Coordinates of C-alpha atoms in Angstrom, one line a residue:
Chain A
M164 CA 0.0 0.0 0.1
K165 CA 1.3 3.4 -0.9
L166 CA 0.8 6.3 1.5
T167 CA -0.5 9.4 0.0
K168 CA 1.2 12.8 1.1
D169 CA -1.8 13.5 3.4
Q170 CA -1.6 10.2 5.2
L171 CA 2.5 10.6 5.6
M172 CA 1.7 14.0 7.1
A173 CA -0.8 12.5 9.5
A174 CA 1.7 10.0 10.7
L175 CA 4.2 12.6 11.2
F176 CA 1.8 14.5 13.4
L177 CA 1.3 11.6 15.4
A178 CA 4.8 10.0 15.5
P179 CA 6.3 12.1 18.3
S180 CA 3.7 11.6 20.6
L181 CA 3.4 7.9 20.1
L182 CA 7.1 7.6 20.6
L183 CA 7.2 9.5 23.8
I184 CA 4.1 7.5 25.1
A185 CA 5.6 4.0 23.8
I186 CA 9.0 4.9 25.6
F187 CA 8.0 6.9 28.7
V188 CA 4.7 5.1 29.7
Y189 CA 5.0 1.5 28.3
G190 CA 8.8 1.1 28.3
F191 CA 9.3 2.7 31.6
I192 CA 6.6 0.4 33.3
G193 CA 8.4 -2.6 31.8
W194 CA 11.8 -1.1 33.2
T195 CA 10.2 -0.6 36.6
G196 CA 8.9 -4.3 36.5
W197 CA 12.5 -5.3 35.9
V198 CA 13.9 -3.3 38.7
S199 CA 11.0 -4.8 41.1
V200 CA 12.4 -8.3 40.4
S201 CA 16.1 -7.1 40.9
N202 CA 18.4 -6.9 43.8
W203 CA 18.7 -3.1 43.6
N204 CA 18.3 -2.4 47.3
S205 CA 21.2 0.2 47.7
L206 CA 22.7 3.3 46.1
M207 CA 24.5 1.2 43.7
P208 CA 22.3 -0.1 40.8
D209 CA 22.4 -4.0 40.9
M210 CA 20.1 -5.6 38.3
S211 CA 20.8 -9.2 39.1
F212 CA 17.7 -11.2 39.1
A213 CA 15.9 -11.7 42.4
G214 CA 12.8 -13.4 41.6
L215 CA 9.6 -12.3 43.6
K216 CA 11.9 -11.5 46.7
N217 CA 10.9 -7.9 46.8
Y218 CA 7.2 -8.7 46.6
L219 CA 7.3 -11.5 49.3
Y220 CA 9.0 -9.0 51.5
L221 CA 6.3 -6.4 51.0
F222 CA 3.4 -9.0 51.6
G223 CA 5.0 -9.8 54.9
D224 CA 6.0 -6.2 55.8
Y225 CA 4.0 -4.4 58.7
R226 CA 4.1 -1.0 56.9
F227 CA 3.0 -2.2 53.6
Q228 CA 0.2 -4.2 55.1
A229 CA -0.9 -1.1 57.1
G230 CA -0.6 0.9 53.9
I231 CA -3.0 -1.4 51.9
R232 CA -5.5 -1.4 54.8
N233 CA -5.5 2.3 55.0
T234 CA -5.9 2.6 51.3
I235 CA -9.1 0.4 51.3
F236 CA -10.8 2.2 54.1
F237 CA -9.7 5.7 52.5
T238 CA -11.0 4.7 49.0
V239 CA -14.3 3.4 50.3
L240 CA -15.0 6.2 52.6
F241 CA -13.7 8.7 50.1
I242 CA -15.7 7.5 47.2
L243 CA -18.9 7.2 49.1
S244 CA -18.7 10.6 50.7
V245 CA -17.8 12.3 47.4
I246 CA -20.8 10.6 45.6
V247 CA -23.5 11.2 48.4
L248 CA -22.4 14.8 48.9
G249 CA -22.0 15.7 45.4
L250 CA -25.3 14.0 44.4
S251 CA -27.0 15.6 47.1
L252 CA -25.7 19.1 46.3
A253 CA -26.5 18.7 42.8
I254 CA -30.1 17.9 43.6
L255 CA -30.4 20.7 45.9
L256 CA -29.0 23.0 43.3
D257 CA -31.3 21.6 40.8
Q258 CA -34.4 22.4 43.0
T259 CA -33.2 26.1 44.1
K260 CA -32.5 27.9 41.0
K261 CA -31.9 31.2 42.7
G262 CA -28.3 32.0 43.5
N263 CA -27.0 28.5 42.5
A264 CA -24.3 29.7 40.4
V265 CA -22.7 31.3 43.6
F266 CA -23.2 28.1 45.5
R267 CA -21.8 25.9 42.7
N268 CA -18.7 28.1 42.6
I269 CA -18.1 27.9 46.4
F270 CA -18.3 24.0 46.3
L271 CA -16.2 23.9 43.1
F272 CA -13.3 26.2 44.0
P273 CA -11.1 23.7 46.2
M274 CA -10.7 21.8 42.7
A275 CA -8.4 24.5 41.7
L276 CA -6.2 24.0 44.7
S277 CA -3.3 21.9 45.2
F278 CA -3.4 18.8 47.6
V279 CA -0.3 20.4 49.2
V280 CA -2.3 23.6 50.0
T281 CA -5.2 21.5 51.2
G282 CA -2.8 19.4 53.4
V283 CA -1.2 22.4 54.9
V284 CA -4.6 23.9 55.8
W285 CA -6.5 20.9 57.0
Q286 CA -3.5 19.9 59.1
W287 CA -4.4 23.0 61.4
L288 CA -8.1 22.7 61.1
L289 CA -8.1 19.1 62.4
H290 CA -5.3 19.8 64.9
P291 CA -6.1 17.9 68.2
S292 CA -5.6 21.1 70.2
T293 CA -7.1 23.7 68.0
G294 CA -9.2 24.1 64.7
F295 CA -12.7 22.3 64.8
N296 CA -11.9 20.9 68.1
R297 CA -12.5 24.5 69.5
F298 CA -16.2 24.1 68.7
L299 CA -16.4 20.5 69.7
Q300 CA -15.0 20.9 73.2
V301 CA -18.2 22.9 73.8
F302 CA -20.0 19.5 73.6
G303 CA -17.3 17.6 75.6
I304 CA -15.9 15.9 72.5
Q305 CA -12.2 16.0 71.6
P306 CA -11.3 13.8 68.7
K307 CA -7.6 13.2 68.2
W308 CA -8.1 13.3 64.4
Y309 CA -5.0 12.2 62.5
T310 CA -3.0 11.6 65.7
D311 CA -5.5 9.0 66.8
T312 CA -3.8 5.5 66.7
N313 CA -7.0 3.3 67.4
I314 CA -8.1 0.7 64.8
L315 CA -12.0 0.3 64.9
A316 CA -13.3 -3.1 64.7
G317 CA -10.0 -4.5 64.4
F318 CA -8.9 -8.2 64.2
Q319 CA -5.4 -9.7 63.6
W320 CA -4.6 -10.1 60.0
G321 CA -1.2 -10.9 59.0
S322 CA 1.1 -8.8 61.1
I323 CA -1.2 -5.8 61.4
E324 CA -4.7 -5.1 63.0
F325 CA -7.3 -4.9 60.2
G326 CA -10.0 -2.6 60.7
L327 CA -10.9 1.2 60.3
P328 CA -7.9 3.4 61.3
V329 CA -9.6 6.4 63.1
A330 CA -6.8 8.6 61.8
I331 CA -7.7 8.1 58.2
I332 CA -11.2 9.8 58.6
A333 CA -9.2 13.2 59.0
V334 CA -7.5 12.7 55.6
V335 CA -11.0 11.7 54.1
I336 CA -12.6 15.0 55.3
A337 CA -9.8 16.9 53.6
A338 CA -9.9 14.9 50.4
V339 CA -13.7 15.0 50.4
W340 CA -13.7 18.9 50.9
Q341 CA -11.3 19.2 47.7
M342 CA -12.8 16.6 45.4
T343 CA -16.6 16.9 45.9
G344 CA -16.6 19.6 43.3
F345 CA -15.8 17.0 40.7
S346 CA -18.8 14.6 41.4
L347 CA -21.0 17.9 41.7
A348 CA -19.9 19.1 38.4
M349 CA -20.4 15.8 36.6
Y350 CA -23.9 15.5 38.3
V351 CA -25.0 19.0 37.6
A352 CA -24.1 18.4 33.8
G353 CA -25.9 15.0 34.0
L354 CA -29.1 16.8 35.5
T355 CA -28.8 19.7 32.9
G356 CA -29.0 16.9 30.1
I357 CA -32.2 15.3 31.3
D358 CA -35.1 16.5 29.4
E359 CA -37.7 18.5 31.2
E360 CA -40.4 16.9 29.3
L361 CA -39.6 13.6 30.9
R362 CA -40.2 15.1 34.5
E363 CA -43.3 16.9 33.1
A364 CA -44.6 13.5 31.9
A365 CA -43.9 11.7 35.3
R366 CA -45.8 14.6 37.0
I367 CA -48.8 14.3 34.9
D368 CA -48.8 10.5 35.8
G369 CA -49.1 11.6 39.3
A370 CA -45.3 11.0 40.6
T371 CA -44.3 13.0 43.6
E372 CA -41.0 14.9 43.2
F373 CA -39.1 12.4 45.4
Q374 CA -40.5 9.5 43.2
I375 CA -39.3 11.3 40.1
Y376 CA -35.8 11.6 41.4
R377 CA -35.8 8.2 42.6
K378 CA -37.4 6.4 39.7
V379 CA -36.6 8.6 36.8
I380 CA -33.6 10.7 37.4
L381 CA -31.2 8.6 39.4
P382 CA -31.3 5.7 37.2
M383 CA -30.4 8.1 34.2
L384 CA -27.4 9.1 36.2
T385 CA -25.9 5.6 36.8
P386 CA -23.1 6.2 34.0
I387 CA -22.1 9.2 35.6
T388 CA -21.9 7.5 39.0
M389 CA -19.7 4.8 37.4
S390 CA -17.4 7.5 35.8
V391 CA -17.1 9.3 39.1
I392 CA -16.4 6.0 41.1
I393 CA -13.6 5.0 38.6
I394 CA -11.9 8.5 38.5
M395 CA -12.0 8.8 42.2
A396 CA -10.9 5.3 42.7
H397 CA -7.8 5.9 40.6
I398 CA -7.0 9.2 42.5
S399 CA -7.4 7.7 45.9
L400 CA -5.4 4.5 44.9
K401 CA -2.3 6.6 44.1
I402 CA -2.8 9.5 46.5
F403 CA 0.6 10.7 47.8
D404 CA 0.8 14.5 47.9
L405 CA -2.4 15.2 50.5
I406 CA -1.1 12.6 52.9
Y407 CA 2.6 13.7 52.5
A408 CA 1.7 17.3 53.2
M409 CA -1.0 16.8 55.9
T410 CA 0.0 13.8 58.2
G411 CA 2.9 11.8 56.7
S412 CA 2.7 8.2 57.6
G413 CA 1.5 8.8 61.1
A414 CA 2.4 6.9 64.5
N415 CA 2.2 3.1 63.8
F416 CA 1.5 4.0 60.0
V417 CA -2.1 4.9 60.7
T418 CA -2.1 7.1 57.8
D419 CA 0.5 5.5 55.7
V420 CA -0.4 4.7 52.1
P421 CA 1.7 2.8 49.4
G422 CA 2.4 6.1 47.5
V423 CA 4.3 7.7 50.5
Y424 CA 5.9 4.3 51.2
M425 CA 7.2 4.0 47.7
F426 CA 8.5 7.5 47.7
E427 CA 10.2 7.3 51.1
T428 CA 11.9 3.8 50.8
T429 CA 13.1 4.7 47.0
F430 CA 14.3 8.2 47.5
R431 CA 15.0 8.4 51.1
G432 CA 16.2 4.8 52.0
N433 CA 17.5 3.7 48.3
Y434 CA 15.5 0.7 48.5
Y435 CA 14.9 0.8 44.6
A436 CA 13.8 -2.7 44.0
N437 CA 11.4 -2.5 47.1
G438 CA 10.1 0.8 45.7
A439 CA 9.6 -0.5 42.2
A440 CA 7.7 -3.5 43.7
I441 CA 5.3 -1.2 45.6
A442 CA 4.9 0.9 42.5
M443 CA 4.1 -2.2 40.3
I444 CA 1.3 -3.2 42.8
M445 CA -0.1 0.3 42.8
L446 CA -0.2 0.1 38.9
I447 CA -2.0 -3.2 38.9
L448 CA -4.5 -2.0 41.6
V449 CA -5.4 1.1 39.3
A450 CA -5.3 -1.0 36.3
V451 CA -7.9 -3.3 37.6
F452 CA -10.4 -0.4 37.7
I453 CA -9.1 1.8 34.5
V454 CA -8.5 -0.9 31.9
P455 CA -12.2 -2.3 31.8
Y456 CA -13.5 1.2 32.1
L457 CA -11.4 2.5 29.2
I458 CA -12.3 -0.5 26.9
H459 CA -15.9 -0.1 27.9
S460 CA -16.2 3.7 27.4
R461 CA -14.1 3.7 24.1
R462 CA -16.4 1.1 22.7
G463 CA -19.5 3.3 23.3
T464 CA -18.1 6.5 21.5
S465 CA -16.6 5.0 18.4
Chain B
M283 CA -43.4 24.9 50.4
A284 CA -42.1 28.0 51.7
I285 CA -40.7 26.1 54.8
R286 CA -39.1 23.6 52.2
R287 CA -37.4 26.2 50.4
I288 CA -36.1 27.8 53.6
I289 CA -34.8 24.4 54.8
K290 CA -33.1 23.7 51.3
Y291 CA -31.3 27.2 51.5
A292 CA -30.2 26.6 55.0
V293 CA -28.5 23.4 54.2
L294 CA -26.9 24.9 51.1
I295 CA -25.7 27.9 53.3
I296 CA -24.4 25.7 56.1
L297 CA -22.4 23.7 53.6
A298 CA -20.9 26.7 51.7
L299 CA -19.9 28.0 55.1
F300 CA -18.1 24.8 55.8
F301 CA -16.5 24.9 52.3
L302 CA -15.4 28.4 52.9
T303 CA -14.0 27.6 56.4
P304 CA -10.3 26.9 55.2
I305 CA -10.3 30.2 53.3
Y306 CA -11.5 32.1 56.3
V307 CA -8.9 30.3 58.5
M308 CA -6.1 31.2 55.9
L309 CA -7.1 34.8 55.5
I310 CA -7.4 35.8 59.1
T311 CA -4.3 33.9 60.3
S312 CA -2.1 35.1 57.6
V313 CA -2.9 38.9 58.5
K314 CA -2.4 38.2 62.2
P315 CA 0.5 39.6 64.3
L316 CA 2.8 37.1 65.6
S317 CA 1.6 37.7 69.3
E318 CA -2.1 36.6 68.3
V319 CA -1.1 33.4 66.6
S320 CA -1.9 30.7 69.1
L321 CA -3.7 27.6 69.2
S322 CA -6.8 29.0 71.4
E323 CA -7.3 31.9 69.1
M324 CA -7.3 30.3 65.8
W325 CA -11.0 31.6 65.0
S326 CA -10.6 35.0 66.5
L327 CA -10.4 37.9 64.2
P328 CA -7.0 39.9 64.3
S329 CA -6.9 43.0 66.6
A330 CA -4.9 44.7 63.7
I331 CA -4.1 43.9 60.2
D332 CA -0.5 42.9 59.9
F333 CA 1.1 42.0 56.5
S334 CA 4.5 40.8 58.0
S335 CA 3.6 37.2 57.4
Y336 CA 3.1 37.9 53.8
S337 CA 6.4 39.7 53.2
E338 CA 8.2 36.8 55.1
A339 CA 6.4 34.0 53.1
F340 CA 7.1 36.1 49.9
T341 CA 10.7 36.4 50.5
Q342 CA 10.9 32.6 51.1
L343 CA 8.6 31.6 48.2
A344 CA 9.2 34.1 45.4
P345 CA 12.1 32.2 43.9
N346 CA 10.2 29.0 43.7
M347 CA 7.0 30.9 42.3
M348 CA 9.3 32.1 39.4
N349 CA 10.4 28.5 38.9
S350 CA 7.0 27.4 38.7
L351 CA 6.2 30.1 36.1
Y352 CA 9.2 29.1 34.1
L353 CA 7.8 25.5 34.4
V354 CA 4.3 26.0 33.7
I355 CA 4.4 28.1 30.6
P356 CA 6.5 26.1 28.3
A357 CA 5.2 22.9 29.6
T358 CA 1.6 24.0 29.1
L359 CA 2.2 25.3 25.5
L360 CA 4.2 22.4 24.2
S361 CA 1.6 19.8 25.6
A362 CA -1.3 21.8 24.3
I363 CA 0.2 21.9 20.7
L364 CA 1.2 18.4 20.6
G365 CA -2.3 17.4 21.9
A366 CA -3.9 19.5 19.3
M367 CA -1.8 17.7 16.3
N368 CA -3.1 14.3 17.9
G369 CA -6.4 15.2 18.4
Y370 CA -6.8 16.5 14.9
V371 CA -5.4 13.1 13.3
L372 CA -7.5 10.9 15.9
S373 CA -10.7 12.8 15.2
K374 CA -10.6 13.7 11.5
W375 CA -8.0 11.4 9.9
R376 CA -8.8 8.1 11.6
F377 CA -7.2 5.0 10.4
K378 CA -7.4 1.3 11.0
G379 CA -6.4 0.9 14.6
S380 CA -6.6 4.6 15.5
E381 CA -9.1 3.8 18.3
V382 CA -6.8 1.3 19.8
I383 CA -3.8 3.8 19.6
F384 CA -6.0 6.4 21.3
T385 CA -7.0 4.1 24.0
M386 CA -3.4 3.2 24.8
I387 CA -2.6 6.9 25.0
L388 CA -5.4 7.5 27.4
F389 CA -4.1 4.9 29.7
G390 CA -1.0 7.0 30.3
M391 CA -3.3 9.4 32.1
F392 CA -4.2 7.0 34.8
I393 CA -1.0 5.2 35.8
P394 CA 0.3 6.1 39.2
Y395 CA 3.4 7.9 38.2
Q396 CA 5.4 6.0 40.8
S397 CA 5.4 3.3 38.2
I398 CA 7.5 5.3 35.9
L399 CA 9.4 7.3 38.4
I400 CA 12.8 5.2 38.8
P401 CA 13.4 4.8 35.2
L402 CA 12.6 8.4 34.5
I403 CA 14.9 9.7 37.0
Q404 CA 17.7 7.4 35.5
F405 CA 16.9 8.7 32.2
L406 CA 17.0 12.5 33.2
N407 CA 20.0 11.8 35.1
S408 CA 21.8 10.3 31.9
I409 CA 20.9 13.2 29.6
N410 CA 21.8 15.9 32.6
L411 CA 18.5 16.9 32.9
Y412 CA 17.9 15.6 36.6
N413 CA 17.5 18.5 39.2
S414 CA 16.8 20.9 36.6
L415 CA 13.8 22.7 35.3
G416 CA 14.2 21.3 31.7
G417 CA 13.8 18.1 33.0
L418 CA 10.6 18.9 34.8
I419 CA 9.2 20.6 31.9
F420 CA 10.0 17.7 29.5
T421 CA 8.2 15.3 32.2
H422 CA 5.0 17.4 32.2
V423 CA 5.0 17.6 28.4
V424 CA 5.3 13.8 28.0
Y425 CA 2.8 12.9 31.0
G426 CA 0.5 15.7 29.8
L427 CA 0.1 14.2 26.4
P428 CA -2.8 11.8 27.2
I429 CA -5.1 14.4 28.7
T430 CA -4.4 17.0 26.0
T431 CA -4.9 14.5 23.2
L432 CA -8.3 13.4 24.8
M433 CA -9.6 17.1 25.2
F434 CA -8.7 18.2 21.7
R435 CA -10.0 14.8 20.1
N436 CA -13.3 15.4 21.8
F437 CA -13.2 19.1 20.9
Y438 CA -12.6 18.5 17.4
A439 CA -15.0 15.6 17.0
N440 CA -17.8 18.4 17.1
I441 CA -16.4 20.2 14.1
P442 CA -18.7 18.9 11.3
E443 CA -17.2 16.3 9.1
S444 CA -18.8 18.2 6.2
M445 CA -16.5 21.0 6.4
I446 CA -13.4 18.8 6.2
E447 CA -14.9 17.1 3.3
A448 CA -15.7 20.4 1.4
A449 CA -12.0 21.4 2.0
K450 CA -10.8 18.1 0.7
V451 CA -12.9 18.3 -2.4
D452 CA -11.3 21.8 -3.1
G453 CA -8.0 20.1 -2.9
A454 CA -6.8 21.3 0.4
S455 CA -4.1 19.2 2.0
F456 CA -3.8 17.7 5.5
V457 CA -1.7 20.5 6.7
K458 CA -3.7 23.3 5.1
I459 CA -7.0 22.0 6.6
F460 CA -5.3 22.1 10.0
R461 CA -3.9 25.5 9.6
L462 CA -7.0 27.2 7.9
I463 CA -9.8 25.3 9.4
I464 CA -9.1 23.5 12.5
L465 CA -6.8 26.1 14.2
P466 CA -8.9 29.1 13.8
L467 CA -11.7 27.0 15.4
S468 CA -9.4 25.9 18.2
I469 CA -9.3 28.9 20.3
T470 CA -11.9 27.7 23.0
G471 CA -10.2 24.2 22.9
F472 CA -6.6 25.8 23.6
V473 CA -8.3 28.1 26.4
V474 CA -9.7 24.9 28.2
V475 CA -6.6 22.9 27.7
A476 CA -4.2 25.5 28.8
I477 CA -6.2 26.4 31.9
W478 CA -6.3 22.7 32.7
Q479 CA -2.6 22.2 32.3
F480 CA -1.7 25.3 34.0
T481 CA -3.6 24.4 37.1
N482 CA -2.4 20.8 37.3
I483 CA 1.2 21.4 36.5
W484 CA 1.1 24.4 39.1
N485 CA -0.3 22.2 41.7
E486 CA 1.6 19.0 40.9
F487 CA 3.9 17.7 43.7
L488 CA 5.4 14.3 43.1
F489 CA 7.3 15.0 40.0
A490 CA 8.3 18.2 41.4
V491 CA 9.7 16.9 44.7
T492 CA 11.8 14.0 43.1
I493 CA 13.1 15.8 40.0
T494 CA 14.2 19.2 41.4
N495 CA 16.4 20.3 44.1
N496 CA 16.7 23.5 46.2
N497 CA 17.4 25.9 43.4
T498 CA 15.0 24.5 40.8
Q499 CA 12.1 23.4 43.1
P500 CA 8.7 24.8 42.1
V501 CA 6.4 26.4 44.7
M502 CA 4.5 23.6 45.9
V503 CA 7.6 21.8 47.1
A504 CA 8.7 25.1 48.9
L505 CA 5.5 25.3 50.4
Q506 CA 5.7 21.7 51.9
N507 CA 9.0 22.6 53.2
L508 CA 7.9 25.7 54.7
S509 CA 4.9 23.9 56.5
G510 CA 7.1 20.9 57.5
S511 CA 9.7 23.2 59.2
Q512 CA 9.4 23.4 63.0
I513 CA 10.6 27.1 63.1
V514 CA 8.2 28.6 60.6
Q515 CA 5.3 30.3 62.3
W516 CA 1.8 29.2 61.5
N517 CA 0.8 32.7 60.1
V518 CA 3.5 32.7 57.7
Q519 CA 2.6 29.0 56.4
M520 CA -1.0 30.4 55.9
A521 CA 0.2 33.5 54.0
G522 CA 2.4 30.9 52.0
A523 CA -0.4 28.7 51.2
L524 CA -2.5 31.5 50.0
L525 CA 0.3 33.0 47.8
A526 CA 1.1 29.5 46.3
A527 CA -2.7 28.9 45.7
L528 CA -3.3 32.5 44.3
P529 CA -2.6 32.0 40.5
T530 CA -4.7 28.8 40.2
L531 CA -7.4 30.6 42.4
L532 CA -7.4 33.7 40.1
V533 CA -7.7 31.5 37.1
Y534 CA -10.6 29.8 38.7
I535 CA -12.3 32.9 39.7
F536 CA -12.0 34.7 36.3
L537 CA -12.2 31.7 33.9
G538 CA -14.1 29.1 35.9
K539 CA -16.3 28.2 33.2
Y540 CA -13.5 27.0 31.0
F541 CA -11.9 25.1 34.1
V542 CA -15.2 23.1 34.7
R543 CA -15.2 22.2 30.9
G544 CA -11.7 20.8 31.3
L545 CA -12.7 19.0 34.6
L546 CA -15.7 17.3 32.7
A547 CA -13.5 16.4 29.7
G548 CA -11.2 14.5 31.9
S549 CA -13.7 11.7 32.5
V550 CA -13.0 10.2 29.1
K551 CA -16.4 10.3 27.5
G552 CA -16.9 13.4 25.7

């Protein structure tokens, strides 16, 4: 097949980016995978084959197990809160037309901030001896927030106590404050897309406002909820900056996550092979969510 | 009905106040004189406005804000231009396998960057770009490609096919159509992509903290160092956080509409 001049130009337009993605995404993932099965756990690179030694080390490691536990609870609480709060706000704004641009802007602006800024501010707002505790002490409650080392409903699992780490709730609050705007914007866009005639028809059939939301509108928002879950899941599985800026790994690793562990063990401790193994596990966790989503949503649009 | 409306607005107002709380604390703390900065007086207004914490935070952060500026401008421009080129081909010159290629590009947007960080640093080291702004610019251009390609592809998908066909019939070439039809229609697209990239690169932390050192650090790394330091006062931290957040906040306040469009475009479907 002979290429036309236009086809050749199209190939030239695409080539630099494709080359960059091939090397710096796929090539480098392969390279990291290789480092993760090597013996490179000091400053001097040592690429001799170590098998699954680094992975086995991690699975038995207290800090890594704690990080996985924290990630699970963080992800579930974070996604649930972002969806419930975002959807509730979107519906409230849908019903109160007046002034809702102002409210929307207020709920959305944290999205424009850096996780580092969020971390710096919230570490003070949820500081055990100031911030919100100044109000809560009126009611006699003094949560220890991110300094709390308790694990709720815990049971022994591997070398850690598996259960809800109380300290992670403080980080969830900060993350929800920052990211609710995303689900709100998605739901507002979804609600705007729903035909007014549809609601009118339901009203004529005698449905109450509540029934219209539950039976007509919510089912139509399901694809949006799916997108929000996937996008929030990948953000929460690889979270690093918020935790690093707000709490660090915490006493007894109650707020540690794999992203922080990877950074510290690789670049502060020079355990490159261990760091690479953590990174590969993070990648697999994200891919489990993202790959089916990408294939599914691409199929829908082409 | 009136009571219901009042309840709805009450809920909205309470939540809005909660969302604004961090800004309130940042603002009042950053203008407090040092003597009034204490754990028990976090919520009280300052007795007098004192800007000394801003001048201290500014002295510390100004060089890093300049680094961020030198980083953000070229990285945003380059990734937007490459994204426009890719988006044009992938929307208007589709070929067998172009959908698969597009999906493979998109995957790069979701990976945890930890999974490419070790090779990336070895690579930047080998070409003498480690610990440099140049290396960080390059990094943001490469890993910004998936999102800019996605945004431009979805943007161009809305340009009617008939316009391209008509131009082809008139004998216009691939490049000519891009230059004379697509680019003039791309202004909104460039604004949305540029705002998105500007915000993300300004706010980014992982690449910044691993690829740069003291002299080349962008502002978010400097802010993290400022807040992690035991000797820096709390009012200075708050002033620093506001200063570091100011550029993206201003963009949001004045161009929020485009920011939200970028946000929605990031969810793959367009």
